[in-house]
XYZ file of C-alpha atoms in Angstrom:
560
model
C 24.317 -17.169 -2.189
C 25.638 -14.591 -4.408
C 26.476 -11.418 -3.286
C 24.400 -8.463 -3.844
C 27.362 -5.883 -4.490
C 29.051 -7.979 -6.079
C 25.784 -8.376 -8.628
C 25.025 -4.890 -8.697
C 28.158 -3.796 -10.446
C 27.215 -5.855 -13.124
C 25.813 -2.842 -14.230
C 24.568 -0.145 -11.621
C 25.722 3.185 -12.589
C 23.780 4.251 -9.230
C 26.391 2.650 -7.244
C 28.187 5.996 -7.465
C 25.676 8.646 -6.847
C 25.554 5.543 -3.384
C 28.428 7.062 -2.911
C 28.122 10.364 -3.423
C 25.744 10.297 -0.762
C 27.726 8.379 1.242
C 25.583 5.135 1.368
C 27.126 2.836 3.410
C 26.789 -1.204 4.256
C 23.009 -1.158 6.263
C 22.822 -4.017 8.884
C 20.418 -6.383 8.945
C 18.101 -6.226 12.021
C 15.510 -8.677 11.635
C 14.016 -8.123 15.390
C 10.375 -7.598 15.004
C 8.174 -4.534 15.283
C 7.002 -5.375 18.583
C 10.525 -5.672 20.059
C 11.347 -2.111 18.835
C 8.274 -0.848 20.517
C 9.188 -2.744 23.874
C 12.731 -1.450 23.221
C 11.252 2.377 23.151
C 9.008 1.829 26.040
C 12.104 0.618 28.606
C 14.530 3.480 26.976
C 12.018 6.266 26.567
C 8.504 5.055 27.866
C 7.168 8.942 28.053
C 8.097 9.866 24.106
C 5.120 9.988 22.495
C 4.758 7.593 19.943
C 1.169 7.861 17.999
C -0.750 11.174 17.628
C -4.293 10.518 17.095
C -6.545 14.020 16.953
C -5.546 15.166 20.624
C -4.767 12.299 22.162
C -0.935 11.569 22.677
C 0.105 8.065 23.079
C 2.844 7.204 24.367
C 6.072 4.391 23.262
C 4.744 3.073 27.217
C 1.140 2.646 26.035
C 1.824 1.523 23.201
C 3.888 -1.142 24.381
C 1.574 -2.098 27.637
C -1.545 -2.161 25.026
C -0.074 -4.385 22.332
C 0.644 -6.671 25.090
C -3.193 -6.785 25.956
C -4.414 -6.779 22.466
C -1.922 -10.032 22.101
C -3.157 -11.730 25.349
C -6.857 -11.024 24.268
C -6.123 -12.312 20.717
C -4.338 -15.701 22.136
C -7.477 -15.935 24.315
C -9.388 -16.185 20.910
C -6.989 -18.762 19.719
C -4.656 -16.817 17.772
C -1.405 -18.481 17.707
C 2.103 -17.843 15.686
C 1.643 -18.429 12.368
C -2.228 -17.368 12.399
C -3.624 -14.900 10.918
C -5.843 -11.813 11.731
C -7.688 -8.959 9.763
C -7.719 -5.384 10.338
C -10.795 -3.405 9.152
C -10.548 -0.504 10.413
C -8.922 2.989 9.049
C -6.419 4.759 11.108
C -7.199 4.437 14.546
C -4.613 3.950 17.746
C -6.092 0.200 17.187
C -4.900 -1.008 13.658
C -1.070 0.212 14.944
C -1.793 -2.074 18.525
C -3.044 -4.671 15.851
C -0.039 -4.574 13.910
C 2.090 -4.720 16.905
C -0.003 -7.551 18.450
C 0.356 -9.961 15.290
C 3.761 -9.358 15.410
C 4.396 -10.279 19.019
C 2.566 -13.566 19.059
C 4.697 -14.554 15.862
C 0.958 -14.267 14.267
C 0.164 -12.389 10.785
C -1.661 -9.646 9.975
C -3.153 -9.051 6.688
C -5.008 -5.705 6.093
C -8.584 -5.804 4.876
C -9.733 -2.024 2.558
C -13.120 -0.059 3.985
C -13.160 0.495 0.630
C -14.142 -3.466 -0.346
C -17.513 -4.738 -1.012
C -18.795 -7.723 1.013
C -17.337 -10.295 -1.842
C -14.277 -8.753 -2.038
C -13.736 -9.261 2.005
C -15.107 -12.201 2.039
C -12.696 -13.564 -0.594
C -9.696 -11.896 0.980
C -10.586 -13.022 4.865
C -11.075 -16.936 3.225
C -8.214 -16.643 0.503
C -5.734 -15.697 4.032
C -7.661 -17.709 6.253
C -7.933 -15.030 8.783
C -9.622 -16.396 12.248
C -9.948 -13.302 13.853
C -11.020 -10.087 12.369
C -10.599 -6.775 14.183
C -13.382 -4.460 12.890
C -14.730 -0.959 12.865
C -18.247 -1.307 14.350
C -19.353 1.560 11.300
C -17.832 -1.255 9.126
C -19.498 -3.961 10.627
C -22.196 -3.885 7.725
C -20.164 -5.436 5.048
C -19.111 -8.473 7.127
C -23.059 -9.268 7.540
C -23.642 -8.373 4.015
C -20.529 -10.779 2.948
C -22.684 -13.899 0.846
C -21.186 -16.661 2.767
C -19.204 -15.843 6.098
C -16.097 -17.651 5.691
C -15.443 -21.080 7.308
C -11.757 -19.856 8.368
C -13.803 -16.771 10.454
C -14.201 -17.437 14.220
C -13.999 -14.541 15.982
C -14.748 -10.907 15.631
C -14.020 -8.324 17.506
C -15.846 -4.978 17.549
C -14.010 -1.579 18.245
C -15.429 2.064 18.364
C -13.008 4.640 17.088
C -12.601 6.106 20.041
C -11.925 3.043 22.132
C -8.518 4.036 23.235
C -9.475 7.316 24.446
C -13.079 7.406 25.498
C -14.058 3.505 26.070
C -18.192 3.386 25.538
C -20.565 0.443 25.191
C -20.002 -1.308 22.079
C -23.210 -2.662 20.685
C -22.530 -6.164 19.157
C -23.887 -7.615 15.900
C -25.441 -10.955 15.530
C -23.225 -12.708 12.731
C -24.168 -16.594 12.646
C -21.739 -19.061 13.760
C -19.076 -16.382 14.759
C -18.083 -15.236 18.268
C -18.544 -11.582 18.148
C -16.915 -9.799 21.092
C -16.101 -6.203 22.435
C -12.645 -4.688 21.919
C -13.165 -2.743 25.514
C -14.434 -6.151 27.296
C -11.211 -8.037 26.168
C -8.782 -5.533 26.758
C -9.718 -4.742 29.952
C -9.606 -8.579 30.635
C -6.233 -8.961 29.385
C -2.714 -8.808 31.004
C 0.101 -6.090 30.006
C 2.766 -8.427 30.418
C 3.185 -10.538 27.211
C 6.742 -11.821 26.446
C 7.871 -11.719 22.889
C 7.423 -15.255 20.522
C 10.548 -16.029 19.268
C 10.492 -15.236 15.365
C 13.015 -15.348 12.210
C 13.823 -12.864 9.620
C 11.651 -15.241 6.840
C 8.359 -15.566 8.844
C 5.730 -14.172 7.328
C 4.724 -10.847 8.831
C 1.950 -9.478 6.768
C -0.229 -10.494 3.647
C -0.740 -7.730 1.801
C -3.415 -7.925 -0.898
C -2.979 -6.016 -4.186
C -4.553 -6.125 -8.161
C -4.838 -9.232 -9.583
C -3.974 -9.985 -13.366
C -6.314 -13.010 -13.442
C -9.665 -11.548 -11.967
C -8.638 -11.748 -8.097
C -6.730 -10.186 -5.712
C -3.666 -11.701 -4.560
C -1.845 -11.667 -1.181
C 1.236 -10.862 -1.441
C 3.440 -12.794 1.494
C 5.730 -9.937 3.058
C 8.236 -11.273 5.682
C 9.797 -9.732 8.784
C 12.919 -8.455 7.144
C 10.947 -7.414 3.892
C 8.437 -4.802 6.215
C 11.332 -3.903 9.013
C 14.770 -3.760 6.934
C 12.907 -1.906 3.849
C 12.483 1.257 5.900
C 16.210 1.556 6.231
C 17.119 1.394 2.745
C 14.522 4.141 2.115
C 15.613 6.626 4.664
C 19.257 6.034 3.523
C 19.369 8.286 0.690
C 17.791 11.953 2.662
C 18.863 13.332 6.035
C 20.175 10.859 8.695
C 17.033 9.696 10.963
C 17.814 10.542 14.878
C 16.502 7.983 17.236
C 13.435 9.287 19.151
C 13.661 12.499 17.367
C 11.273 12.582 14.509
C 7.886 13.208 13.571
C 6.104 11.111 10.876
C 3.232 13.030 9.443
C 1.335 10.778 6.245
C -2.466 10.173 5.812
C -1.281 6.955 3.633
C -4.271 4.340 4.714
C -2.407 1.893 6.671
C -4.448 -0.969 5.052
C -2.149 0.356 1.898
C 1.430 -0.886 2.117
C 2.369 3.055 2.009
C 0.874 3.066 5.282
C 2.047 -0.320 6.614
C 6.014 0.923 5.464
C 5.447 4.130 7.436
C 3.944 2.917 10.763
C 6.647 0.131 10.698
C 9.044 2.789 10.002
C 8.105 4.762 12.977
C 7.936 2.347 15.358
C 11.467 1.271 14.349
C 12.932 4.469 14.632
C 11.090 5.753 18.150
C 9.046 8.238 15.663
C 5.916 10.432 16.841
C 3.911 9.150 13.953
C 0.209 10.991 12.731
C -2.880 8.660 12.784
C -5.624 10.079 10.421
C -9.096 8.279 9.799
C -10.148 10.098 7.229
C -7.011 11.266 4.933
C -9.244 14.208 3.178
C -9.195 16.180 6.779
C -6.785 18.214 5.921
C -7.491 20.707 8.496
C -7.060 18.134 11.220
C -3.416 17.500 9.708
C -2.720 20.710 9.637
C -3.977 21.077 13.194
C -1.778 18.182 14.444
C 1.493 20.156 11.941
C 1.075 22.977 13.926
C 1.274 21.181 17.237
C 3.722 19.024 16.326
C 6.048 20.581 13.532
C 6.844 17.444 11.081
C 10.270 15.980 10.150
C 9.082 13.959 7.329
C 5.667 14.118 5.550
C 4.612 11.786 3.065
C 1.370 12.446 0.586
C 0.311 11.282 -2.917
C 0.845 14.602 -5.096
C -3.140 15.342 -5.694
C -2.923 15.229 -1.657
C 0.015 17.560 -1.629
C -1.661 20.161 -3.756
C -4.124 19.703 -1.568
C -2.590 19.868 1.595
C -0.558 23.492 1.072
C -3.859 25.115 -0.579
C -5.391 24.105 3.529
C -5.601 27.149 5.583
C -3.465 27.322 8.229
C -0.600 25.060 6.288
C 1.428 28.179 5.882
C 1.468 28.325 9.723
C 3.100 24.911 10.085
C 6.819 25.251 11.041
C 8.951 23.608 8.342
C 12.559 24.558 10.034
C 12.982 20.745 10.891
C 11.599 19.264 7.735
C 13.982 16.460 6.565
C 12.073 14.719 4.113
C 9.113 15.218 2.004
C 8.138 12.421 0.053
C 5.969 11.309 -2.442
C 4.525 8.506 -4.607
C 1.563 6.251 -5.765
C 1.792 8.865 -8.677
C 3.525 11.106 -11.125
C 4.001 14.758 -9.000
C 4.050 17.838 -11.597
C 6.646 20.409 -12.425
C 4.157 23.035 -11.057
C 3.767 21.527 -7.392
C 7.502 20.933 -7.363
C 8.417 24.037 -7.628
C 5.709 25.288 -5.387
C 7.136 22.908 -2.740
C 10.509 23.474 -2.631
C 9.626 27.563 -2.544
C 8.122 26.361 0.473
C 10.462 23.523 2.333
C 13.526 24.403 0.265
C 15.316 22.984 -2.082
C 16.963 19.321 -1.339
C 13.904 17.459 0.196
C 11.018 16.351 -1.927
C 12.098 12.554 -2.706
C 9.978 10.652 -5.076
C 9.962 6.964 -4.341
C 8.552 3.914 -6.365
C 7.423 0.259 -5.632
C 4.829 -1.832 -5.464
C 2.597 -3.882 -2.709
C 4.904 -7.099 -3.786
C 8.242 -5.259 -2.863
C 7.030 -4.024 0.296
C 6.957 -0.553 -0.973
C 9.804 1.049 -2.490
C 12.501 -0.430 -4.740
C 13.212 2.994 -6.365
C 13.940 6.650 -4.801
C 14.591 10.110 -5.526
C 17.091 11.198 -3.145
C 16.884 14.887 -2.303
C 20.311 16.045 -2.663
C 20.573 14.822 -6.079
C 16.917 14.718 -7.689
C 15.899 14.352 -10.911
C 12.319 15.279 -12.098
C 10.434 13.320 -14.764
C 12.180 10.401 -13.076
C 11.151 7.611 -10.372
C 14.874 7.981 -8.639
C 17.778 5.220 -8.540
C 17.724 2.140 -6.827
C 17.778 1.682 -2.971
C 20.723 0.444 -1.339
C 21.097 -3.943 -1.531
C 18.820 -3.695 -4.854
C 19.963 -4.337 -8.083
C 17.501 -3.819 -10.925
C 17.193 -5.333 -14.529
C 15.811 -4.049 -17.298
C 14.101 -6.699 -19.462
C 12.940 -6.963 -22.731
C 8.779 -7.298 -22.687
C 8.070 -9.618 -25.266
C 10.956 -12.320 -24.528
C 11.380 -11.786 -20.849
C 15.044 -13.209 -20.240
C 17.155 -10.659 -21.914
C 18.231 -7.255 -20.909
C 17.710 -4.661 -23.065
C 20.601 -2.057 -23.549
C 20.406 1.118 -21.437
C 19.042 4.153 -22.453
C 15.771 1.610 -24.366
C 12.428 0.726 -22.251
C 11.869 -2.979 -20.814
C 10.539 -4.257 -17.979
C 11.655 -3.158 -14.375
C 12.472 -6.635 -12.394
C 13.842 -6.258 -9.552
C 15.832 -8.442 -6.817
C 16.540 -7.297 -3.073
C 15.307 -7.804 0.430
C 12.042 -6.253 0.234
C 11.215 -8.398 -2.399
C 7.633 -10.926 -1.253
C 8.152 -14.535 -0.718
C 5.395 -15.381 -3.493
C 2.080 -14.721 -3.546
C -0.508 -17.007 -0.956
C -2.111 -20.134 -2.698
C -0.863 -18.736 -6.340
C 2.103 -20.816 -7.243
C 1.605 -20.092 -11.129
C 1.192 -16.676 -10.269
C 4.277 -16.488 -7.903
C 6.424 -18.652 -10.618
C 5.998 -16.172 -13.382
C 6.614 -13.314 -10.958
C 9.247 -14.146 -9.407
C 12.163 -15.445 -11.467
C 15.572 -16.376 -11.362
C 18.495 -14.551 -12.957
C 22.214 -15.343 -12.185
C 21.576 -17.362 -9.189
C 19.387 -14.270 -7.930
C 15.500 -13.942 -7.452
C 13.606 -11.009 -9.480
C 10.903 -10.105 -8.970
C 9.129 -8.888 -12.807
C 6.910 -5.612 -11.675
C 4.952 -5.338 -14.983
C 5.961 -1.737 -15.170
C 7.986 -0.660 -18.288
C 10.864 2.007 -18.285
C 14.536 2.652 -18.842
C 17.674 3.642 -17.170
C 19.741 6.943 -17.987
C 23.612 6.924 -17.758
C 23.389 8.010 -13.665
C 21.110 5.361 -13.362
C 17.839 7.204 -12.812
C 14.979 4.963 -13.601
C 12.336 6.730 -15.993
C 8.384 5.061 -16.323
C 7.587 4.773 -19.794
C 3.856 3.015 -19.274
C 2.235 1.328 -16.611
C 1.809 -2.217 -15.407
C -0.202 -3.789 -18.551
C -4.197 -3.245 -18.349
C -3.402 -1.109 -15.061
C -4.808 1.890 -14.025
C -4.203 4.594 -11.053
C -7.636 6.270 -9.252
C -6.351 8.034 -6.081
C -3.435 6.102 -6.088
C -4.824 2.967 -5.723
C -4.362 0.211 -8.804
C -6.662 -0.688 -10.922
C -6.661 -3.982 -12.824
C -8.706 -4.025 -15.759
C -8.470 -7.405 -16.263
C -10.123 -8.010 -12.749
C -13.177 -5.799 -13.891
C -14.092 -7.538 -17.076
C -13.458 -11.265 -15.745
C -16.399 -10.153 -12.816
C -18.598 -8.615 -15.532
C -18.710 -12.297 -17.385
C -20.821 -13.317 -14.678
C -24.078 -10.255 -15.986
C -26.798 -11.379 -17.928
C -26.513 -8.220 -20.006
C -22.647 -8.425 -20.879
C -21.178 -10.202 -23.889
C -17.851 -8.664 -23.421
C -16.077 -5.739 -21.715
C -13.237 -3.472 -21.710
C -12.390 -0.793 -18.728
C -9.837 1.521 -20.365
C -8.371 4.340 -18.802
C -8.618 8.323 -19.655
C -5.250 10.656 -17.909
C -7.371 12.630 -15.081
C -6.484 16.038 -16.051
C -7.791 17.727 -12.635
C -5.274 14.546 -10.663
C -2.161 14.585 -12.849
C -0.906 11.109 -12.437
C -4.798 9.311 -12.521
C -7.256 8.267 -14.149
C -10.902 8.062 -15.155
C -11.743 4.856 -15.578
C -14.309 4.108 -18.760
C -16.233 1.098 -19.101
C -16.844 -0.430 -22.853
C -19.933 -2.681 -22.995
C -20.951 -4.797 -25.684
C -24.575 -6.049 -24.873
C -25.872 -9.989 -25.105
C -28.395 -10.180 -28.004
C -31.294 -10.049 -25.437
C -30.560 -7.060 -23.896
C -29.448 -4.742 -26.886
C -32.793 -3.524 -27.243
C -33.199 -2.235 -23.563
C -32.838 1.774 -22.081
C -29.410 2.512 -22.005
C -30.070 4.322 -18.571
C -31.616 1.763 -17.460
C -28.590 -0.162 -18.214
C -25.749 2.414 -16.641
C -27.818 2.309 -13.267
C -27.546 -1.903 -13.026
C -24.316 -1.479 -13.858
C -23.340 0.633 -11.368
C -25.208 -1.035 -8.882
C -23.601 -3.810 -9.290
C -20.470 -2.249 -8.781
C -21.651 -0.838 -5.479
C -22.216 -3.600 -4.360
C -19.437 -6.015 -5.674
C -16.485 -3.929 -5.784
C -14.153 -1.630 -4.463
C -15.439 2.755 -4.978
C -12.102 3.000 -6.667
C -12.899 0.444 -9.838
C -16.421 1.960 -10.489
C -16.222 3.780 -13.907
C -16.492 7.237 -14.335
C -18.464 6.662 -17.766
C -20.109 3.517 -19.415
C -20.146 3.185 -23.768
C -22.195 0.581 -24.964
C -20.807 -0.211 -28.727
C -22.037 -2.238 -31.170
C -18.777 -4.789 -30.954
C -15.376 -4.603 -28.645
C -12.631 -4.108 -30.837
C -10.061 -6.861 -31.514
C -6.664 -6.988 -32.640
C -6.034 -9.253 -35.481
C -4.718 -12.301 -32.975
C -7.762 -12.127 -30.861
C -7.034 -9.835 -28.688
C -9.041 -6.452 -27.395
C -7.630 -3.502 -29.229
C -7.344 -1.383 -26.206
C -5.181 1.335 -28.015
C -8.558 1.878 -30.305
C -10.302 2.440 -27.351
C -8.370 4.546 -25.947
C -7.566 6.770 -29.106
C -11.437 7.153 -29.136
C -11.535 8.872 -25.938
């Protein structure tokens, strides 16, 4: 196999500012997460490890209750190589989840609170999940789900305050399914459970994301893609001390922001924040104070958010390494607000996507460049290629595609091999993987966005395929064609509002137009995820086409 370095100085002008900051050769270290938990428990078992409101958990509790929720989950049948939901937010559970899958060899795939009924269903069928580990407040959409899927044979029912104050759990009737306590198991379970051998390839997690063809598609994330990414990250800001650092990020770890960061923690012996609801802001600030934070890591509406909180200009900063952001572009304005109030040297921007693990791209602090995503991480080389034809690289300085090749890079994407054959192509003997997102390269070789992934939107930092929308909306009565088009959120720099263009079947163009908007929405209630329901719903006489057939979405857009 070709050599990486060797590839990279092809053309990587951010080899140097590499080393400027010293960036040296990372090693691989494809154990799993679970043996770096076990690792932390035998050298440190009273650090703590997870913080959830009060409660302090420690790297000994965490590693004695992974090794329950494993035996309890092999007691269902779970095996390596199966795979099991989570559907819950952050609780002390989805982290013992993680770390469960990933000491039976097993895999994990993370399932949104935010999907409907179809959506889950689709996703728990689509990864063939046989267990799913639930929130019982959450517990509503699996019964709603139209068809429970055949895959689906056991679920298991968790309070959120299981770990801390075990209670009664009432149990659900769901047909055909064995539906079982998270309390009764556990405390049925052994604390001894021996790690299943594993190798760096294995598939870790499936990580669903957008799709570009009207469904979501799981993206199939290995060991070394979710534990060696991590490393790269971290290696352009302040060196990381073992047992010594304090993670503090509301990212939803159903989001692969979220999954990067708890892996990252448990890695690197980190006291690391869980946060159900990331808009309690107070309780953040609460746990800050407590427990001053090394590295923080927020979407930018969330930053705003999070120093306008009473109390945040309480929180002890001294130790502050790291403060980083992404998901979205952060403004001039909040920059320079934060680094009056961290210092200068360590807000880090960083840029990926759910197929590359997370990031690919980062701002490092001691050299960062606003307006722009950052350079690329250490092992990653990045081409820029021309849109239209796909296998040429466009000169620097001019916008192409971002495609990028390195070890956080997916395998392919789960029962898509058209899908995973157009992503992920070969260049030079190397595999790239084409992101959709357009943007160029300066002389340093700092990576500027010109435009998002085509027919993408952001809405709270979550993606937004349009294409998905309209190929659902087919299926209406009352829909001849669609267009969802996005509107820059001026209140969330970085989002946007999504609008919905409706042209109406001949039978239904004579109907209340409020009458209309409310099946709409409902339907989107009830189908889809809260993120993908428009803001605002135009009924027009015709959807716009270009002159090859296709919908003029720059019309639309120029209209709003």
């Amino acid at each position: 196999m070709e050599n990486p370095q060797k590839t990279a100085k092809r053309k990587s002008p951010w080899l140097k500012i590499h080393d400027e900051l010293e960036i040296g050769p990372i090693a691989k270290d494809d154990r799993p997460l679970a043996e770096h938990v076990a690792l932390h428990a035998k050298e440190r078992p009273d650090a703590p490890a997870l913080l959830f409101f009060d409660k302090i958990i420690s790297f000994a509790e965490y590693d004695s209750t992974t090794s329950r929720l494993a035996n309890a989950l092999r007691n269902l049948g779970i095996g390596k190589g199966d795979v099991v939901g989570f559907l819950m937010p952050n609780l002390p559970q989805y982290a013992f989840a993680v770390a469960a899958c990933s000491r039976l060899g097993a895999i994990g795939t993370g399932l949104s609170p935010l999907c409907s009924p179809p959506e889950l269903a689709y996703q728990i069928s689509d990864a063939k999940a046989q267990v799913v580990i639930a929130l019982s407040d959450l517990v509503p959409k699996l019964q709603a789900m139209p068809d429970i899927p055949d895959c689906l044979s056991s679920v298991i029912i968790t309070d959120a305050m299981d770990d801390i104050a075990p209670g009664k759990t009432e149990l659900p009737d769901m047909p055909g399914v064995n539906v079982v306590s998270y309390c009764n198991i556990m405390s049925e379970a052994s604390d001894e459970c021996a790690q299943v051998p594993t190798d760096w390839n294995d598939t870790f997690m499936i990580q669903y994301t957008g799709g570009t063809t009207g469904k979501p598609k799981g993206a199939q994330l290995s060991i070394r893609n979710i534990m060696h990414n991590p490393l790269l990250s971290n290696s352009l800001g302040a060196p990381l001390e073992m047992g010594k650092e304090v993670w503090a990020s509301p990212f939803p770890l159903f989001h692969i922001a979220g999954l990067f960061s708890v892996a990252s923690a448990a890695r690197q012996g980190t006291l690391f924040f869980l946060l159900p609801d990331p808009r309690d802001l107070a309780q953040l600030v609460k746990q800050m104070q407590k427990f001053p934070p090394t590295l923080i890591g927020a979407v930018p509406a969330l930053t705003e958010m999070l120093m306008a909180t009473p109390g945040f200009e309480k929180v002890d900063l001294s130790r502050l390494k790291t403060w980083g952001s992404g998901a979205a572009p952060i403004s001039s304005q909040t920059v320079a607000e934060l680094c009056q109030r961290v210092g200068e040297g360590k807000l880090s921007d960083s840029f990926g996507m759910t197929e590359t693990s997370g990031a690919y791209i980062a701002n490092p602090p001691k050299r960062y460049k606003f307006g722009s995503v950052g350079i690329p991480l250490p092992e990653t080389d990045l081409r820029i290629m021309d849109v239209e034809k796909g296998d040429v690289e466009v000169p620097a300085g001019e916008p192409g595609e971002l495609c990028v090749s390195g070890p956080q890079v997916m395998k392919g994407y789960l029962n898509l091999p058209d899908e995973t054959a157009n992503a992920l192509r070969e260049i030079d003997g190397r595999t790239y993987m084409y992101s959709g997102d357009v943007g160029y390269m300066d002389e340093e070789g700092f990576v500027f966005l010109c435009d998002r992934a085509k027919d993408m939107l952001i809405v709270g930092g979550y993606k937004v395929f349009s294409v998905e929308i309209e190929d659902k909306l087919k299926s209406l009565p009352m829909v001849e064609a669609s267009a969802i088009v996005g509107k820059a959120d001026e209140d969330r720099p970085g989002n946007d509002i999504v609008h919905l263009f409706v042209q109406l079947t001949e039978d239904h163009r004579n109907r209340d137009e409020d009458e209309l908007r409310s099946e709409l929405m409902t339907y989107f209630a009830e189908n889809m995820a809260i993120y993908k329901k428009p803001r605002a719903i135009h009924f027009v006489d015709a959807i716009p086409l270009t002159p090859i057939g296709k919908i003029d979405k720059k019309l639309l857009r120029a209209e709003l």
